[in-house]
C-alpha positions as CSV (number, residue, x, y, z in Angstrom):
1,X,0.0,0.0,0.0
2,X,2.4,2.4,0.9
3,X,4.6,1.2,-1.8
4,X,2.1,2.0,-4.3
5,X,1.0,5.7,-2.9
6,X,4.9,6.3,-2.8
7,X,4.9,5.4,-6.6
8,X,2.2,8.0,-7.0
9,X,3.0,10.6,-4.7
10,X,6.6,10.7,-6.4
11,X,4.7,10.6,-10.2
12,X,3.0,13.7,-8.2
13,X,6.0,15.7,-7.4
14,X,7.6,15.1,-10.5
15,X,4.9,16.3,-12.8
16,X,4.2,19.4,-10.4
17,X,8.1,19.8,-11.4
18,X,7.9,19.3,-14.8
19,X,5.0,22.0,-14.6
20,X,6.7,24.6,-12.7
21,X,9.6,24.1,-15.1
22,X,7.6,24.9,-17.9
23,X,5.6,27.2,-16.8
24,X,8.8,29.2,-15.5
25,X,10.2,28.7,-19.2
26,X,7.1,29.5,-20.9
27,X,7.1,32.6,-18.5
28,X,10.8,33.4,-19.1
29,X,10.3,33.3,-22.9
30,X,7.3,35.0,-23.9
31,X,8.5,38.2,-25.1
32,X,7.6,41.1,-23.2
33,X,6.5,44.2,-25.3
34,X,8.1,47.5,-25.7
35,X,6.3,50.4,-26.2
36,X,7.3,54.1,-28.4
37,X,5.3,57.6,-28.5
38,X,4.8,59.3,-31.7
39,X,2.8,62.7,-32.3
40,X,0.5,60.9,-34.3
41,X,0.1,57.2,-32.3
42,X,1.7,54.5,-30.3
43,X,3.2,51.6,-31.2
44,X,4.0,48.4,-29.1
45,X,6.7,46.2,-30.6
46,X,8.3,42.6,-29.3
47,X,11.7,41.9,-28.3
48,X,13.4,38.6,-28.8
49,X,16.1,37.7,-26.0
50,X,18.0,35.2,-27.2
51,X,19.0,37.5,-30.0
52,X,18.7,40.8,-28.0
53,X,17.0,42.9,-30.7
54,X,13.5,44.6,-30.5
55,X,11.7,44.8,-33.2
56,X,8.8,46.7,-34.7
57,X,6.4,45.6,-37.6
58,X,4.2,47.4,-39.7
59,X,4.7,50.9,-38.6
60,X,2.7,53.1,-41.4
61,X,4.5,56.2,-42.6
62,X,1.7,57.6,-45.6
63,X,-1.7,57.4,-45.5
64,X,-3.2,54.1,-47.3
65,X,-3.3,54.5,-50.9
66,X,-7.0,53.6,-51.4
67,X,-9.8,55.5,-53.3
68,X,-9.1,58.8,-53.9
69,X,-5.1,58.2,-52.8
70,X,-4.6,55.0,-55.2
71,X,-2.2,56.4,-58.4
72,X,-1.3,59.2,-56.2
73,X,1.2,60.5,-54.6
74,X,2.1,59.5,-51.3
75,X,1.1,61.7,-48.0
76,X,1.5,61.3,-44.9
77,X,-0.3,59.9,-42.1
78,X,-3.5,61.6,-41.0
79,X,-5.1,59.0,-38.8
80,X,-3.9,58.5,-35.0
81,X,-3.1,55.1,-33.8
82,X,-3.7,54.5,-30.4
83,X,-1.4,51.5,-29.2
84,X,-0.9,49.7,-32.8
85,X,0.4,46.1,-32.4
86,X,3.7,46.4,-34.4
87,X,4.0,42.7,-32.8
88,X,3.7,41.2,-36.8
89,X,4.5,41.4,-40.2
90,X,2.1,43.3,-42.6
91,X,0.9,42.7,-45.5
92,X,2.7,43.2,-48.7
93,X,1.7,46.1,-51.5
94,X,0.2,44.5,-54.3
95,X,2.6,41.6,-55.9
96,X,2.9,40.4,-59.6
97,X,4.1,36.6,-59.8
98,X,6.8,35.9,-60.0
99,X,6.6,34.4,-63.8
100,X,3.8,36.7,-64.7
101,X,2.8,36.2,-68.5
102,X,4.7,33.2,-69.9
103,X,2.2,32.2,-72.6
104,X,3.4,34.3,-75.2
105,X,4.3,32.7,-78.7
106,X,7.7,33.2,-78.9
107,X,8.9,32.3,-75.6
108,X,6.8,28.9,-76.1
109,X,8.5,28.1,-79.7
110,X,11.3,28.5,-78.4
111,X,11.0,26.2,-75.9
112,X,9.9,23.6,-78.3
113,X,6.1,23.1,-75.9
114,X,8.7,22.5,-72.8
115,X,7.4,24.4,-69.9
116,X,10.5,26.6,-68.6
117,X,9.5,27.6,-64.9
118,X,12.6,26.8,-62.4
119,X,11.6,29.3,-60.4
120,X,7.8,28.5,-60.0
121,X,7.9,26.7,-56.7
122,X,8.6,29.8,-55.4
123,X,5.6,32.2,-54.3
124,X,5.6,36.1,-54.1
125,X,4.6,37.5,-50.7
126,X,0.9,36.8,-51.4
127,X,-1.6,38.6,-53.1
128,X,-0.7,41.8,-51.2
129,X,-3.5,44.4,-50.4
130,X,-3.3,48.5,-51.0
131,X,-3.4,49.5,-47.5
132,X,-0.1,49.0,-47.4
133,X,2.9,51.2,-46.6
134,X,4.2,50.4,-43.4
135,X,7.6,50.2,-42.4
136,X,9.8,47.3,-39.9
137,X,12.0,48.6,-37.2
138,X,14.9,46.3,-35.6
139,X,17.2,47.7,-32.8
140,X,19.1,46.5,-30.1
141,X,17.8,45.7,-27.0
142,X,17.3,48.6,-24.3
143,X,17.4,51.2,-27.1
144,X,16.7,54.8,-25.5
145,X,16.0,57.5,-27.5
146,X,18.8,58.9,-26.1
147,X,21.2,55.9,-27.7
148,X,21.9,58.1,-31.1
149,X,23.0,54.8,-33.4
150,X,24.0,55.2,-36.8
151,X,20.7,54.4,-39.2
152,X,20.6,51.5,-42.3
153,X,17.8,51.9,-44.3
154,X,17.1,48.8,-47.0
155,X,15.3,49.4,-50.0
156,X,14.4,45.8,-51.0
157,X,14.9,43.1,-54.6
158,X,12.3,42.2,-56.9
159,X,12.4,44.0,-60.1
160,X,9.7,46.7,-59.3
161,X,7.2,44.0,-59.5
162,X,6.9,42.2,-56.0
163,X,8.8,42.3,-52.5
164,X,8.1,43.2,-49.3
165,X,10.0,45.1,-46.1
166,X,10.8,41.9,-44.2
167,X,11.6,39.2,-47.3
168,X,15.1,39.7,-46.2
169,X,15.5,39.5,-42.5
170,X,17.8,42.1,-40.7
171,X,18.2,40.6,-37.5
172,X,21.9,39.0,-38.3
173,X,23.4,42.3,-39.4
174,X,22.0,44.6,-36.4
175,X,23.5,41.3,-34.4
176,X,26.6,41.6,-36.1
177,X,26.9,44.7,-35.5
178,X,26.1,44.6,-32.0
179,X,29.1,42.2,-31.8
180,X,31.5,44.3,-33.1
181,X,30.5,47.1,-30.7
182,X,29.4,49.2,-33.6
183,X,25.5,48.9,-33.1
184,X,23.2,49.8,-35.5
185,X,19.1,50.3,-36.3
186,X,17.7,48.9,-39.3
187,X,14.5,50.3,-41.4
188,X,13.0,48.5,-43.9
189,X,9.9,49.5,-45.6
190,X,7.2,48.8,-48.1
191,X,6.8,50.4,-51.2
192,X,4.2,50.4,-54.4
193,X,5.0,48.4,-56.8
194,X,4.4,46.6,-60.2
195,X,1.4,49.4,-62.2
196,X,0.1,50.6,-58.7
197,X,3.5,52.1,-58.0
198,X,5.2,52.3,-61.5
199,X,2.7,53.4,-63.9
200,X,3.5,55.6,-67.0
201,X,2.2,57.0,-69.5
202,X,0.4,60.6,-70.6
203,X,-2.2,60.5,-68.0
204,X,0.1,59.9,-65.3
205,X,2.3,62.3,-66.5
206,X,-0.3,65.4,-66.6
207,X,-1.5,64.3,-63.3
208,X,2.1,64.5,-61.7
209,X,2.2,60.9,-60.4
210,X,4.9,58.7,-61.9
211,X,7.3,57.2,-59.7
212,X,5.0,56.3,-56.8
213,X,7.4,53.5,-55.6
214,X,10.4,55.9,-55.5
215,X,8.3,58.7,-53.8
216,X,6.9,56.1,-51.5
217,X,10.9,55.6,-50.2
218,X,11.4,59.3,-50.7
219,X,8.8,59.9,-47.8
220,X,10.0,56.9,-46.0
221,X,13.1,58.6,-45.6
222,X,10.8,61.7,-44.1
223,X,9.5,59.7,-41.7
224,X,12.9,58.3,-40.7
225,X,14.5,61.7,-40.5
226,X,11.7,63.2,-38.3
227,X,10.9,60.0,-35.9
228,X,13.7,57.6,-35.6
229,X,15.2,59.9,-33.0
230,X,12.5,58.5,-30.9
231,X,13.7,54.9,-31.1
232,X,16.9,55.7,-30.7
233,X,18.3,56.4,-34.0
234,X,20.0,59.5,-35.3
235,X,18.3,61.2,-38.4
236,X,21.9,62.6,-39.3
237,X,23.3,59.2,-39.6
238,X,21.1,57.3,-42.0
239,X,22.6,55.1,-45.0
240,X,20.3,53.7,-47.4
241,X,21.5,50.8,-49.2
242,X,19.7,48.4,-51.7
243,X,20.0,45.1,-53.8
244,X,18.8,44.7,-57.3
245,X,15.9,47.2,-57.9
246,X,16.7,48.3,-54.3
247,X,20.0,49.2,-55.8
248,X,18.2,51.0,-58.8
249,X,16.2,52.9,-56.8
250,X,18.7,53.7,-54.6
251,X,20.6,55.3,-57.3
252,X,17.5,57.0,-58.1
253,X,17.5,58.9,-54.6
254,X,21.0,60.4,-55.3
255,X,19.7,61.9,-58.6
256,X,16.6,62.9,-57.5
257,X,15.4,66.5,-57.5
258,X,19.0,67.3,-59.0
259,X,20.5,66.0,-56.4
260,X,19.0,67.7,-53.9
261,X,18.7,65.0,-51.0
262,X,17.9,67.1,-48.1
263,X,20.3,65.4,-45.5
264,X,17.9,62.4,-45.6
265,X,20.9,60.4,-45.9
266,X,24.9,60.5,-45.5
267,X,25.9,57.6,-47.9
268,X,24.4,55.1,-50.1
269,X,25.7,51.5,-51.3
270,X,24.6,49.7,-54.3
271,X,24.6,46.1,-54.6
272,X,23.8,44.8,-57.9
273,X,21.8,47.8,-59.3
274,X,22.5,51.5,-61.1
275,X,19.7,53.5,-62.4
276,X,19.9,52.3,-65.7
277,X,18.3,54.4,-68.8
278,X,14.9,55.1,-68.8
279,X,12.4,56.5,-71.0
280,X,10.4,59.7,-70.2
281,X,6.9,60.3,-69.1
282,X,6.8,63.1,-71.7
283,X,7.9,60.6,-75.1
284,X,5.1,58.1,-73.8
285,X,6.9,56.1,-71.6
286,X,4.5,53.6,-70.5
287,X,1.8,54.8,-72.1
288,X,1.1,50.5,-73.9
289,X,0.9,49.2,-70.9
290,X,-1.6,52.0,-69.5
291,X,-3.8,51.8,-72.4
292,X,-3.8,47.7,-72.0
293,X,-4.7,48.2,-68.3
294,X,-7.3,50.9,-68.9
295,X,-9.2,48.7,-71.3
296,X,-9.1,45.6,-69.5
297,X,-11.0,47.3,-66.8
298,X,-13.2,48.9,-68.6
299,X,-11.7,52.8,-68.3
300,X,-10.9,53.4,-72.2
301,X,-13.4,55.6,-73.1
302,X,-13.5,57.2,-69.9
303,X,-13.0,61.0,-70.4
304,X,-10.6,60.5,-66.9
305,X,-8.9,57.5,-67.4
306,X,-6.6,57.8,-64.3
307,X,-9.8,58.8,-62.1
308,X,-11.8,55.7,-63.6
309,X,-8.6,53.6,-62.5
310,X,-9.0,54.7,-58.7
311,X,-12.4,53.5,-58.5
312,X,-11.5,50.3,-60.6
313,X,-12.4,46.8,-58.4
314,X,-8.5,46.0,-56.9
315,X,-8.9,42.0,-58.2
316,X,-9.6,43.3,-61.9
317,X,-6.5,46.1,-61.0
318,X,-4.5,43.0,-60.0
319,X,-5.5,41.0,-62.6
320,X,-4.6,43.7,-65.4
321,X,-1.1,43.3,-64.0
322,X,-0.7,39.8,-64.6
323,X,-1.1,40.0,-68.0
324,X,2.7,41.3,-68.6
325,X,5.7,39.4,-68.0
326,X,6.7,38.9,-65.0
327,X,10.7,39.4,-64.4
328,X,11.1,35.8,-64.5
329,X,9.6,35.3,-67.6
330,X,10.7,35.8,-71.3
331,X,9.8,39.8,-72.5
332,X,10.5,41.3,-68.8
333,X,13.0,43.5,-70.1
334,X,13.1,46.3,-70.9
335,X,10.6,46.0,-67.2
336,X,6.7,46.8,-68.4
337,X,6.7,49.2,-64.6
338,X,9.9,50.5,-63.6
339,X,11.3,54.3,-62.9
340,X,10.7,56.8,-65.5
341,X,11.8,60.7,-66.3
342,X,9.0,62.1,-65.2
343,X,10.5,65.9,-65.0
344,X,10.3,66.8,-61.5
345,X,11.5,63.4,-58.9
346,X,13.7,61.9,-61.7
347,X,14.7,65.1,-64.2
348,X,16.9,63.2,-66.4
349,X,19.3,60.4,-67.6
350,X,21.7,59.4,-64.9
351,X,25.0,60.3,-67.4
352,X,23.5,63.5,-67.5
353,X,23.3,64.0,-63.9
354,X,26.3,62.8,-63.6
355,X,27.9,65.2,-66.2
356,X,26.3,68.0,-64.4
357,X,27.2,67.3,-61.0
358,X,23.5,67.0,-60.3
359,X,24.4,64.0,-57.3
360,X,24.3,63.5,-54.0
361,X,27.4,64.5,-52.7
362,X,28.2,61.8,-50.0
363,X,30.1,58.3,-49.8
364,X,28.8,55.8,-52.0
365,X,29.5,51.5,-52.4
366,X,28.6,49.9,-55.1
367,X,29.1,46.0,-56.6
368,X,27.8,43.1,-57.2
369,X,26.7,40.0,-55.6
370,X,26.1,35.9,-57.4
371,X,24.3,34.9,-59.2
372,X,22.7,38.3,-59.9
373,X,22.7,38.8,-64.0
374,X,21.9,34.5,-63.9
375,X,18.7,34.9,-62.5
376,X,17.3,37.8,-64.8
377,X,18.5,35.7,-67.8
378,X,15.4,34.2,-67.9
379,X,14.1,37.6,-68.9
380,X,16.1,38.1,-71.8
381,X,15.7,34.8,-73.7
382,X,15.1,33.7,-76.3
383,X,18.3,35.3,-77.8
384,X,19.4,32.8,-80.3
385,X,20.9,35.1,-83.4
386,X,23.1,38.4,-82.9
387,X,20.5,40.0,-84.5
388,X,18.5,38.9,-81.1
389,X,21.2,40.6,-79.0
390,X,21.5,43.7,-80.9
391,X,17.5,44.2,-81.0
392,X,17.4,43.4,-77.0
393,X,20.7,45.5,-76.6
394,X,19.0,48.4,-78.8
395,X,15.7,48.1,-76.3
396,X,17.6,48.1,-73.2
397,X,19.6,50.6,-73.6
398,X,17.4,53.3,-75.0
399,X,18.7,53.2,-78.8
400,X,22.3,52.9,-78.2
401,X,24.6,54.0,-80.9
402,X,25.9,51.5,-83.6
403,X,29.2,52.4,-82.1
404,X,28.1,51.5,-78.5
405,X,26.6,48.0,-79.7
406,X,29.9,47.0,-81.7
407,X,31.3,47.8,-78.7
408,X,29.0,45.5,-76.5
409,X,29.2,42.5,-78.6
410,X,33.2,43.0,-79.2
411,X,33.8,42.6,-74.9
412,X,31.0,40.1,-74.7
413,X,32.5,36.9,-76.4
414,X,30.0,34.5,-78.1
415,X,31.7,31.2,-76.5
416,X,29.1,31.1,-73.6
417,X,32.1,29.2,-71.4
418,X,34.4,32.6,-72.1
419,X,31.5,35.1,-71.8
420,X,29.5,33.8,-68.8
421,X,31.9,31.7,-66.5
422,X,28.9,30.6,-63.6
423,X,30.8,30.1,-61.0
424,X,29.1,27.7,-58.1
425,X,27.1,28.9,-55.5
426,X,26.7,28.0,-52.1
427,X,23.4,29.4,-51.3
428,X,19.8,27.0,-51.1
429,X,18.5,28.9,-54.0
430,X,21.7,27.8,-55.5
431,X,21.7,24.2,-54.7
432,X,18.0,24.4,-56.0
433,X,17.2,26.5,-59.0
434,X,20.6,28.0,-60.0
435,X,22.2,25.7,-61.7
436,X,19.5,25.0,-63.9
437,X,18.9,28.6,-64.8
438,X,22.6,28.8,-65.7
439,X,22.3,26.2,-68.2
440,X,19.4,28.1,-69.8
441,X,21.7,31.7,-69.3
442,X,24.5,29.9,-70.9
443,X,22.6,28.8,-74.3
């Protein structure tokens, strides 16, 4: 008898062990909120101890571009928020797929009926919604507004067409840099994209709204310059760096308004992206794709096609845009929406800014990173003649001389193992998708 309530009173204690163990772990790592006050809300972030960062999602910086806002440009906040839960990700701005259009003739002869889709097990950041410029916050933990770190802004990948501010997580660089005694806070942000950030044409360009995505980052800055002070940042140390169209856009912001850049930032670095040439707003740029879009949702006879577009249903919007390539898909370059001169944010070419001294005037890193060009040669093909190359170089580059094209095709061999070495990666997208694109980059 007492052999058998011994048995169960020690089953007892140990489970009321077990218990208080876990309910002292649970209790130790739920993670406690931290809380910041701005003029126009309050916003109550997470921390995460094992890493030592706190962290803020979906902090919005602009009004939501719905209704009368939608192909407009980009304000700023007018509603309050009264203790926002900045505990999760937001949504993303409205996303194109990642393949977009792939049904077009040529792109299927050449590929003999064979479906060429290596990247399509990989999703964009969901449908996205409009209501959607927020911004992500990560700093160390026990940040004061007092603590005065140095700023990095990251203007995210994905060819103007899809991404979102926390694809690429920043919690191993503000970490790193926490180890080397050098801490930092990181700001990444949202930004319009694919036609409801990058639309051109005549319409937009009476109206004075091209380059919403740009102006979108342009305000993002604002908001960083006037408020990061108050989670511990210092609006006179902010870099702003980018990858891809990140990069792009990036450059974009050290042209823009002639170079006039307002000591939103105090040095830039580019990986994998320039601001290319562009067409301008006021030669049409755009203007196809706008009169494609207007039709398909019924706004081409409308006597204000840009106002009949804001009160368009956002599927039909959404399904307009699917009809052009997507970046991974044959026909994405020259990019259907993508920066444009529009006269006032971008004022010209970026070698005539450059000629006229019409930068930015601080520290700048550029380069590259693997794998980069491999990835968008999906875009390009099918090139199979020079006379493909020439046309494609002819479209990319804004009709380039005949001297500039020799030139091109002289330093790009046509032995595909001289021209386009593809060195190995070591990355999972690497292990998983590269190496077959770089077969098809290769041909």
């Amino acid at each position: 008898m007492f052999q058998h309530w011994g048995k169960g009173l020690a089953f007892l204690i140990i489970a009321s062990l077990l218990l208080a163990v876990g309910l002292q772990f649970s209790f130790n790592t739920i993670a406690p909120h931290v809380k910041v006050e701005l003029d126009y809300g309050s916003f109550i972030g997470k921390t995460q101890p094992i890493l030592g960062l706190e962290r803020f999602y979906g902090i919005p910086f602009a009004e939501p571009p719905v209704g009368e806002l939608r192909f407009a440009n980009p304000i700023k906040p007018t509603k309050t928020y009264f203790n926002r839960d900045a505990t999760e990700r937001a949504p993303a701005c409205p996303q194109q797929t990642f393949g977009g259009n792939t049904s077009s003739e040529p792109y299927q002869s050449w590929l003999n009926g064979k479906k060429l889709n290596p990247l399509g097990h990989i999703k964009a950041f969901g449908p996205g919604q409009e209501d959607c410029l927020t911004l992500d916050i990560t700093r160390p933990a026990g940040t004061t507004n007092s603590s005065r770190l140095p700023v990095m802004f990251f203007i995210f990948p994905g060819g103007f067409n899809y991404g979102v501010s926390w694809q690429l997580t920043p919690k191993f660089l503000v970490k790193k840099s926490m180890d080397m005694g050098l801490p930092i806070i990181h700001v990444t942000a949202n930004h319009r994209l694919n036609a409801f950030g990058f639309l051109g044409g005549k319409e937009v360009a009476e109206a004075g709204v091209g380059n919403l995505g740009l102006k979108d980052q342009r305000l993002t800055m604002e908001w960083i310059k006037t408020y990061i002070s108050q989670f511990g940042g210092d609006p006179d140390k902010v870099t702003i760096y980018g990858e891809s169209s990140g990069a792009i856009s990036v450059s974009h912001h050290l042209m823009a308004h002639r170079g006039q850049h307002k000591n939103l930032f105090r040095a830039a670095i580019c990986h994998s992206g320039t601001a290319i040439p562009i067409g301008k707003l006021s030669d049409g740029a755009g203007q196809q794709a706008f009169d494609h879009i207007a039709k398909f949702v019924q706004c081409e006879t409308a006597s204000d096609k840009l106002g009949c577009l804001r009160k368009a249903p956002f599927k039909k919007l959404l399904k307009a845009v699917e009809m052009f390539p997507g970046t991974f898909s044959f026909g994405a370059f020259p990019l259907t929406f993508s920066p444009v001169v529009d006269g006032e944010f971008v004022t010209g070419s970026i070698q005539n800014a450059l000629k006229a001294g019409e930068f930015a005037k601080v520290p700048v890193i550029t380069g590259d990173v693997l794998d980069e060009g491999t990835v968008l040669a999906l875009g390009t093909l099918p090139l199979r003649t020079e006379e493909d190359l020439r046309s494609f170089i002819s479209k990319k580059f804004r009709d380039p001389t005949p001297e500039l094209i020799a030139k091109i095709l002289e330093v790009w061999p046509s032995d595909p193992k001289l021209g386009s070495p593809l060195p190995q990666g070591t990355s999972m997208l690497s292990r998983r998708s590269i190496n077959n694109i770089r077969q098809y980059s290769a041909m």
